[in-house]
Amino acid sequence: MGERPLVWIPRPVHDDGLALLRDHADVRLGYGDAATTFDDIAGQVAGILLRTARVDGAMMRRAPALTIIARHGVGLDTVDLDTAEQRGIVVTTTPTANTQSVAEHTIALLLAVRRGIGVAVRNEGDTRAAIQGRELSGSTLGLIGFGRIASRVAHIARQGFGMRVLAYDPLLPDAGIAAAGAEPAPLDRVLAQSDAVSLHVPLTERTRHLIGLAELLSMPKGGVVINTSRGGTVDEDALLSALRQGHLAGAGLDVTVLEPLPADHPLRTEPSVIITPHVGAQTAEAMRRMATDAAGKIIEHLA
Ligand code: NAD
């Protein structure tokens, strides 16, 4: 046992990831009855499987044997990347583990908004007569960003619902977009021709407020916006304005600038807006894949 590398897991992860790691390493948990703190094992720890905790530069400097931090998920904001790089510590993520889950959540929001499910579930007054949904079949979906999640969404939308799919992603070759089953198009054409626009870009200086009032008003009247990417890619004030003007028919948001979204936020009182609290990746399957993918990266690296 003493020969096996020591791996620390500060917060609970799926049992299958734990079991996989335990076959190859001496695993210490930062939770539960026999919780091990970082300071307990800083001198020997070789790897960290990191879900929600933070690893800062001071921790890395106290851990001479540490060579890998495997993130459970994709965000890297909880790791001091500069110090990791200086110390030659490999930092990995699990970029494909939640792709299908987020794609399915995107479709769930799209269906819910187009069918007025939010209003129907609240069922206030004469809801039945007031609701007239729209089918997805034959309508056009515009994807902004065409990476892993968007290409899964495109596949489901085309194969499952017979939608036409347009995609704007200036960082990808048109041929690649076409090969994955969407029509490549510039942003203005995607907006002008899409009944539903769905965002799948990272939040960067270039994508912050990528969709503002002018963009929303350039969509066909009655269009809907879905965002499962990051809050801030859509200007929320502009979104409210386009909804209140009656230009947009609704929106489905899994991400907002403020998370959790305050109870008195104006987006919450818009009847045609469906908000979920950043749960796009919260499935049993994604949780399991994130844990086993991260464990696999540690095992591969330490071998
Ligand atoms: P990805 O890296 O595979 O795809 C992102 C795409 O955006 C890339 O193809 C890139 O070329 C494109 N892009 C970058 N800048 C652009 C710009 N200015 N205009 C248009 N396209 C641009 O990422 P992914 O795994 O598909 O994730 C997409 C988004 O979903 C990310 O924002 C990610 O943070 C978010 N996400 C959300 C959840 C959730 O729980 N809701 C879970 C996972 C990921």
GROMACS .gro file of C-alpha atoms and ligand atoms in nm:
model
  347
    1MET     CA    1   0.000   0.000   0.000
    2GLY     CA    2   0.283   0.237   0.093
    3GLU     CA    3   0.410   0.228  -0.267
    4ARG     CA    4   0.086   0.356  -0.409
    5PRO     CA    5   0.051   0.724  -0.489
    6LEU     CA    6  -0.163   0.925  -0.253
    7VAL     CA    7  -0.469   1.096  -0.402
    8TRP     CA    8  -0.687   1.343  -0.211
    9ILE     CA    9  -1.056   1.400  -0.286
   10PRO     CA   10  -1.177   1.705  -0.092
   11ARG     CA   11  -1.549   1.671  -0.166
   12PRO     CA   12  -1.777   1.375  -0.252
   13VAL     CA   13  -1.773   1.239  -0.607
   14HIS     CA   14  -1.957   0.945  -0.766
   15ASP     CA   15  -1.870   0.606  -0.613
   16ASP     CA   16  -1.756   0.465  -0.948
   17GLY     CA   17  -1.483   0.729  -0.970
   18LEU     CA   18  -1.372   0.647  -0.616
   19ALA     CA   19  -1.367   0.274  -0.687
   20LEU     CA   20  -1.160   0.326  -1.002
   21LEU     CA   21  -0.905   0.537  -0.816
   22ARG     CA   22  -0.887   0.297  -0.522
   23ASP     CA   23  -0.770   0.022  -0.759
   24HIS     CA   24  -0.459   0.229  -0.833
   25ALA     CA   25  -0.398   0.472  -0.549
   26ASP     CA   26  -0.414   0.532  -0.177
   27VAL     CA   27  -0.724   0.752  -0.167
   28ARG     CA   28  -0.789   0.996   0.118
   29LEU     CA   29  -1.120   1.179   0.148
   30GLY     CA   30  -1.161   1.534   0.274
   31TYR     CA   31  -1.511   1.452   0.405
   32GLY     CA   32  -1.693   1.190   0.607
   33ASP     CA   33  -1.602   1.026   0.937
   34ALA     CA   34  -1.228   0.991   0.884
   35ALA     CA   35  -1.187   1.318   0.694
   36THR     CA   36  -0.831   1.399   0.590
   37THR     CA   37  -0.742   1.766   0.557
   38PHE     CA   38  -0.499   1.891   0.297
   39ASP     CA   39  -0.249   1.972   0.568
   40ASP     CA   40  -0.260   1.612   0.692
   41ILE     CA   41  -0.119   1.483   0.362
   42ALA     CA   42   0.039   1.789   0.194
   43GLY     CA   43   0.385   1.631   0.214
   44GLN     CA   44   0.285   1.315   0.022
   45VAL     CA   45  -0.014   1.399  -0.194
   46ALA     CA   46   0.051   1.320  -0.563
   47GLY     CA   47  -0.290   1.394  -0.709
   48ILE     CA   48  -0.611   1.579  -0.628
   49LEU     CA   49  -0.954   1.500  -0.772
   50LEU     CA   50  -1.123   1.835  -0.742
   51ARG     CA   51  -1.495   1.892  -0.756
   52THR     CA   52  -1.599   2.216  -0.588
   53ALA     CA   53  -1.308   2.292  -0.356
   54ARG     CA   54  -1.027   2.535  -0.434
   55VAL     CA   55  -0.654   2.471  -0.476
   56ASP     CA   56  -0.448   2.787  -0.441
   57GLY     CA   57  -0.080   2.853  -0.495
   58ALA     CA   58   0.007   2.829  -0.125
   59MET     CA   59  -0.137   2.476  -0.111
   60MET     CA   60   0.063   2.373  -0.418
   61ARG     CA   61   0.384   2.511  -0.264
   62ARG     CA   62   0.327   2.295   0.045
   63ALA     CA   63   0.286   1.982  -0.170
   64PRO     CA   64   0.621   1.884  -0.328
   65ALA     CA   65   0.491   1.551  -0.465
   66LEU     CA   66   0.179   1.698  -0.626
   67THR     CA   67   0.187   1.650  -1.006
   68ILE     CA   68  -0.180   1.643  -1.111
   69ILE     CA   69  -0.503   1.822  -1.027
   70ALA     CA   70  -0.794   1.661  -1.209
   71ARG     CA   71  -1.101   1.884  -1.220
   72HIS     CA   72  -1.442   1.719  -1.203
   73GLY     CA   73  -1.613   1.932  -1.470
   74VAL     CA   74  -1.477   2.199  -1.701
   75GLY     CA   75  -1.426   2.520  -1.503
   76LEU     CA   76  -1.071   2.609  -1.401
   77ASP     CA   77  -1.150   2.911  -1.187
   78THR     CA   78  -1.091   2.713  -0.864
   79VAL     CA   79  -0.728   2.635  -0.947
   80ASP     CA   80  -0.434   2.877  -0.943
   81LEU     CA   81  -0.320   2.794  -1.296
   82ASP     CA   82  -0.011   3.017  -1.291
   83THR     CA   83   0.136   2.842  -0.990
   84ALA     CA   84   0.040   2.502  -1.131
   85GLU     CA   85   0.225   2.585  -1.452
   86GLN     CA   86   0.533   2.713  -1.267
   87ARG     CA   87   0.546   2.393  -1.065
   88GLY     CA   88   0.479   2.163  -1.361
   89ILE     CA   89   0.151   2.043  -1.212
   90VAL     CA   90  -0.080   1.906  -1.479
   91VAL     CA   91  -0.438   2.036  -1.457
   92THR     CA   92  -0.705   1.838  -1.640
   93THR     CA   93  -1.080   1.874  -1.694
   94THR     CA   94  -1.358   1.642  -1.809
   95PRO     CA   95  -1.481   1.831  -2.114
   96THR     CA   96  -1.703   1.563  -2.266
   97ALA     CA   97  -1.861   1.421  -1.950
   98ASN     CA   98  -2.162   1.652  -1.946
   99THR     CA   99  -2.208   1.720  -2.318
  100GLN     CA  100  -2.513   1.497  -2.364
  101SER     CA  101  -2.675   1.617  -2.039
  102VAL     CA  102  -2.644   1.985  -2.129
  103ALA     CA  103  -2.761   1.918  -2.485
  104GLU     CA  104  -3.070   1.740  -2.352
  105HIS     CA  105  -3.137   2.024  -2.107
  106THR     CA  106  -3.115   2.271  -2.394
  107ILE     CA  107  -3.381   2.074  -2.581
  108ALA     CA  108  -3.591   2.054  -2.263
  109LEU     CA  109  -3.586   2.433  -2.230
  110LEU     CA  110  -3.655   2.476  -2.601
  111LEU     CA  111  -3.960   2.249  -2.584
  112ALA     CA  112  -4.079   2.407  -2.259
  113VAL     CA  113  -4.060   2.761  -2.394
  114ARG     CA  114  -4.213   2.682  -2.733
  115ARG     CA  115  -4.502   2.496  -2.567
  116GLY     CA  116  -4.565   2.743  -2.284
  117ILE     CA  117  -4.495   2.476  -2.023
  118GLY     CA  118  -4.404   2.734  -1.757
  119VAL     CA  119  -4.740   2.911  -1.786
  120ALA     CA  120  -4.920   2.577  -1.811
  121VAL     CA  121  -4.758   2.440  -1.495
  122ARG     CA  122  -4.843   2.755  -1.297
  123ASN     CA  123  -5.197   2.714  -1.434
  124GLU     CA  124  -5.328   3.050  -1.315
  125GLY     CA  125  -5.671   3.144  -1.448
  126ASP     CA  126  -5.788   3.012  -1.782
  127THR     CA  127  -5.449   2.875  -1.883
  128ARG     CA  128  -5.576   2.614  -2.124
  129ALA     CA  129  -5.743   2.863  -2.353
  130ALA     CA  130  -5.452   3.106  -2.329
  131ILE     CA  131  -5.182   2.871  -2.443
  132GLN     CA  132  -5.105   2.805  -2.804
  133GLY     CA  133  -4.766   2.647  -2.843
  134ARG     CA  134  -4.551   2.602  -3.148
  135GLU     CA  135  -4.408   2.276  -3.278
  136LEU     CA  136  -4.037   2.240  -3.326
  137SER     CA  137  -4.081   2.041  -3.642
  138GLY     CA  138  -4.008   2.248  -3.949
  139SER     CA  139  -3.882   2.545  -3.749
  140THR     CA  140  -3.528   2.680  -3.759
  141LEU     CA  141  -3.281   2.657  -3.474
  142GLY     CA  142  -2.985   2.894  -3.472
  143LEU     CA  143  -2.684   2.784  -3.270
  144ILE     CA  144  -2.431   3.043  -3.154
  145GLY     CA  145  -2.106   2.855  -3.098
  146PHE     CA  146  -2.083   2.507  -3.245
  147GLY     CA  147  -1.864   2.302  -3.012
  148ARG     CA  148  -1.940   1.981  -2.829
  149ILE     CA  149  -2.278   2.071  -2.679
  150ALA     CA  150  -2.414   2.259  -2.980
  151SER     CA  151  -2.331   1.975  -3.217
  152ARG     CA  152  -2.524   1.733  -2.995
  153VAL     CA  153  -2.815   1.978  -2.986
  154ALA     CA  154  -2.801   2.002  -3.366
  155HIS     CA  155  -2.814   1.625  -3.398
  156ILE     CA  156  -3.116   1.591  -3.168
  157ALA     CA  157  -3.296   1.887  -3.327
  158ARG     CA  158  -3.251   1.755  -3.679
  159GLN     CA  159  -3.295   1.384  -3.620
  160GLY     CA  160  -3.556   1.407  -3.347
  161PHE     CA  161  -3.766   1.702  -3.453
  162GLY     CA  162  -3.692   1.766  -3.818
  163MET     CA  163  -3.564   2.116  -3.746
  164ARG     CA  164  -3.345   2.313  -3.982
  165VAL     CA  165  -3.023   2.402  -3.799
  166LEU     CA  166  -2.803   2.705  -3.865
  167ALA     CA  167  -2.477   2.761  -3.680
  168TYR     CA  168  -2.245   3.057  -3.625
  169ASP     CA  169  -1.895   2.972  -3.505
  170PRO     CA  170  -1.620   3.189  -3.657
  171LEU     CA  171  -1.350   2.972  -3.500
  172LEU     CA  172  -1.454   2.660  -3.691
  173PRO     CA  173  -1.422   2.586  -4.064
  174ASP     CA  174  -1.756   2.591  -4.247
  175ALA     CA  175  -1.688   2.242  -4.377
  176GLY     CA  176  -1.663   2.111  -4.021
  177ILE     CA  177  -1.995   2.268  -3.926
  178ALA     CA  178  -2.161   2.128  -4.238
  179ALA     CA  179  -2.014   1.783  -4.174
  180ALA     CA  180  -2.169   1.789  -3.825
  181GLY     CA  181  -2.511   1.853  -3.974
  182ALA     CA  182  -2.567   2.229  -3.948
  183GLU     CA  183  -2.562   2.506  -4.208
  184PRO     CA  184  -2.276   2.747  -4.133
  185ALA     CA  185  -2.390   3.110  -4.143
  186PRO     CA  186  -2.278   3.453  -4.025
  187LEU     CA  187  -2.434   3.579  -3.703
  188ASP     CA  188  -2.674   3.823  -3.870
  189ARG     CA  189  -2.820   3.548  -4.090
  190VAL     CA  190  -2.852   3.304  -3.801
  191LEU     CA  191  -3.044   3.568  -3.605
  192ALA     CA  192  -3.263   3.679  -3.897
  193GLN     CA  193  -3.366   3.326  -3.993
  194SER     CA  194  -3.401   3.142  -3.661
  195ASP     CA  195  -3.724   3.081  -3.470
  196ALA     CA  196  -3.509   2.981  -3.175
  197VAL     CA  197  -3.156   3.093  -3.099
  198SER     CA  198  -2.947   2.891  -2.853
  199LEU     CA  199  -2.611   2.996  -2.711
  200HIS     CA  200  -2.320   2.754  -2.669
  201VAL     CA  201  -2.013   2.978  -2.640
  202PRO     CA  202  -1.770   3.026  -2.352
  203LEU     CA  203  -1.795   3.359  -2.169
  204THR     CA  204  -1.504   3.573  -2.291
  205GLU     CA  205  -1.448   3.942  -2.358
  206ARG     CA  206  -1.569   3.873  -2.714
  207THR     CA  207  -1.882   3.686  -2.616
  208ARG     CA  208  -1.997   3.906  -2.325
  209HIS     CA  209  -2.326   4.060  -2.445
  210LEU     CA  210  -2.274   3.893  -2.783
  211ILE     CA  211  -2.654   3.899  -2.798
  212GLY     CA  212  -2.781   4.249  -2.718
  213LEU     CA  213  -3.094   4.442  -2.807
  214ALA     CA  214  -3.008   4.495  -3.174
  215GLU     CA  215  -2.940   4.124  -3.216
  216LEU     CA  216  -3.263   4.022  -3.039
  217LEU     CA  217  -3.471   4.264  -3.244
  218SER     CA  218  -3.315   4.126  -3.563
  219MET     CA  219  -3.472   3.786  -3.486
  220PRO     CA  220  -3.815   3.711  -3.633
  221LYS     CA  221  -4.103   3.832  -3.414
  222GLY     CA  222  -4.214   3.547  -3.189
  223GLY     CA  223  -3.865   3.401  -3.166
  224VAL     CA  224  -3.724   3.249  -2.851
  225VAL     CA  225  -3.380   3.252  -2.689
  226ILE     CA  226  -3.226   2.961  -2.501
  227ASN     CA  227  -2.909   2.997  -2.297
  228THR     CA  228  -2.737   2.703  -2.131
  229SER     CA  229  -2.386   2.846  -2.180
  230ARG     CA  230  -2.291   3.122  -1.937
  231GLY     CA  231  -2.479   3.419  -1.796
  232GLY     CA  232  -2.363   3.741  -1.959
  233THR     CA  233  -2.343   3.609  -2.315
  234VAL     CA  234  -2.695   3.749  -2.352
  235ASP     CA  235  -2.754   4.104  -2.225
  236GLU     CA  236  -3.030   4.042  -1.969
  237ASP     CA  237  -3.166   4.400  -1.980
  238ALA     CA  238  -3.195   4.370  -2.357
  239LEU     CA  239  -3.363   4.034  -2.323
  240LEU     CA  240  -3.620   4.179  -2.083
  241SER     CA  241  -3.681   4.467  -2.317
  242ALA     CA  242  -3.729   4.243  -2.623
  243LEU     CA  243  -3.971   4.024  -2.425
  244ARG     CA  244  -4.168   4.320  -2.288
  245GLN     CA  245  -4.196   4.476  -2.632
  246GLY     CA  246  -4.358   4.150  -2.740
  247HIS     CA  247  -4.088   4.093  -2.998
  248LEU     CA  248  -3.967   3.770  -2.840
  249ALA     CA  249  -4.215   3.500  -2.738
  250GLY     CA  250  -4.004   3.360  -2.458
  251ALA     CA  251  -3.670   3.254  -2.320
  252GLY     CA  252  -3.526   2.952  -2.144
  253LEU     CA  253  -3.226   3.021  -1.923
  254ASP     CA  254  -3.014   2.773  -1.731
  255VAL     CA  255  -2.752   3.041  -1.669
  256THR     CA  256  -2.782   3.400  -1.554
  257VAL     CA  257  -2.536   3.675  -1.463
  258LEU     CA  258  -2.626   3.636  -1.095
  259GLU     CA  259  -2.644   3.278  -0.974
  260PRO     CA  260  -2.854   3.196  -0.788
  261LEU     CA  261  -3.086   3.448  -0.948
  262PRO     CA  262  -3.234   3.673  -0.676
  263ALA     CA  263  -3.599   3.604  -0.593
  264ASP     CA  264  -3.697   3.959  -0.694
  265HIS     CA  265  -3.508   3.962  -1.025
  266PRO     CA  266  -3.732   4.098  -1.304
  267LEU     CA  267  -3.661   3.797  -1.527
  268ARG     CA  268  -3.849   3.586  -1.274
  269THR     CA  269  -4.172   3.776  -1.322
  270GLU     CA  270  -4.178   3.739  -1.702
  271PRO     CA  271  -4.440   3.469  -1.766
  272SER     CA  272  -4.274   3.345  -2.084
  273VAL     CA  273  -3.932   3.296  -1.925
  274ILE     CA  274  -3.831   2.960  -1.785
  275ILE     CA  275  -3.532   2.965  -1.554
  276THR     CA  276  -3.344   2.665  -1.420
  277PRO     CA  277  -3.062   2.715  -1.167
  278HIS     CA  278  -2.759   2.599  -1.372
  279VAL     CA  279  -2.861   2.236  -1.367
  280GLY     CA  280  -2.783   2.149  -1.729
  281ALA     CA  281  -2.510   1.907  -1.627
  282GLN     CA  282  -2.683   1.774  -1.316
  283THR     CA  283  -2.762   1.420  -1.417
  284ALA     CA  284  -2.659   1.091  -1.262
  285GLU     CA  285  -2.487   1.001  -1.588
  286ALA     CA  286  -2.283   1.322  -1.609
  287MET     CA  287  -2.186   1.301  -1.240
  288ARG     CA  288  -2.065   0.947  -1.289
  289ARG     CA  289  -1.875   1.035  -1.609
  290MET     CA  290  -1.711   1.340  -1.450
  291ALA     CA  291  -1.586   1.128  -1.160
  292THR     CA  292  -1.465   0.835  -1.371
  293ASP     CA  293  -1.310   1.060  -1.638
  294ALA     CA  294  -1.122   1.262  -1.372
  295ALA     CA  295  -1.012   0.943  -1.194
  296GLY     CA  296  -0.895   0.800  -1.527
  297LYS     CA  297  -0.683   1.108  -1.594
  298ILE     CA  298  -0.514   1.077  -1.254
  299ILE     CA  299  -0.447   0.705  -1.302
  300GLU     CA  300  -0.305   0.760  -1.651
  301HIS     CA  301  -0.087   1.047  -1.534
  302LEU     CA  302   0.048   0.878  -1.224
  303ALA     CA  303   0.125   0.560  -1.421
  304NAD     P1  304  -1.687   2.390  -2.662
  304NAD     O1  305  -1.556   2.452  -2.627
  304NAD     O2  306  -1.688   2.252  -2.718
  304NAD     O3  307  -1.764   2.486  -2.765
  304NAD     C1  308  -1.763   2.625  -2.757
  304NAD     C2  309  -1.766   2.677  -2.899
  304NAD     O4  310  -1.781   2.819  -2.895
  304NAD     C3  311  -1.637   2.648  -2.977
  304NAD     O5  312  -1.667   2.574  -3.093
  304NAD     C4  313  -1.585   2.787  -3.011
  304NAD     O6  314  -1.526   2.792  -3.141
  304NAD     C5  315  -1.711   2.871  -3.006
  304NAD     N1  316  -1.686   3.013  -2.988
  304NAD     C6  317  -1.591   3.073  -2.911
  304NAD     N2  318  -1.599   3.207  -2.923
  304NAD     C7  319  -1.702   3.232  -3.008
  304NAD     C8  320  -1.761   3.352  -3.059
  304NAD     N3  321  -1.713   3.472  -3.025
  304NAD     N4  322  -1.866   3.340  -3.141
  304NAD     C9  323  -1.914   3.218  -3.176
  304NAD     N5  324  -1.861   3.102  -3.135
  304NAD    C10  325  -1.757   3.109  -3.050
  304NAD     O7  326  -1.775   2.400  -2.530
  304NAD     P2  327  -1.904   2.314  -2.491
  304NAD     O8  328  -1.862   2.199  -2.407
  304NAD     O9  329  -1.988   2.293  -2.609
  304NAD    O10  330  -1.974   2.420  -2.390
  304NAD    C11  331  -2.040   2.533  -2.441
  304NAD    C12  332  -2.087   2.624  -2.329
  304NAD    O11  333  -2.169   2.553  -2.237
  304NAD    C13  334  -1.974   2.684  -2.243
  304NAD    O12  335  -2.007   2.817  -2.212
  304NAD    C14  336  -1.980   2.606  -2.116
  304NAD    O13  337  -1.930   2.681  -2.009
  304NAD    C15  338  -2.129   2.584  -2.105
  304NAD     N6  339  -2.165   2.474  -2.015
  304NAD    C16  340  -2.276   2.490  -1.938
  304NAD    C17  341  -2.317   2.388  -1.853
  304NAD    C18  342  -2.442   2.399  -1.771
  304NAD    O14  343  -2.451   2.336  -1.667
  304NAD     N7  344  -2.539   2.477  -1.814
  304NAD    C19  345  -2.240   2.271  -1.843
  304NAD    C20  346  -2.129   2.258  -1.926
  304NAD    C21  347  -2.092   2.361  -2.011
   0.00000   0.00000   0.00000
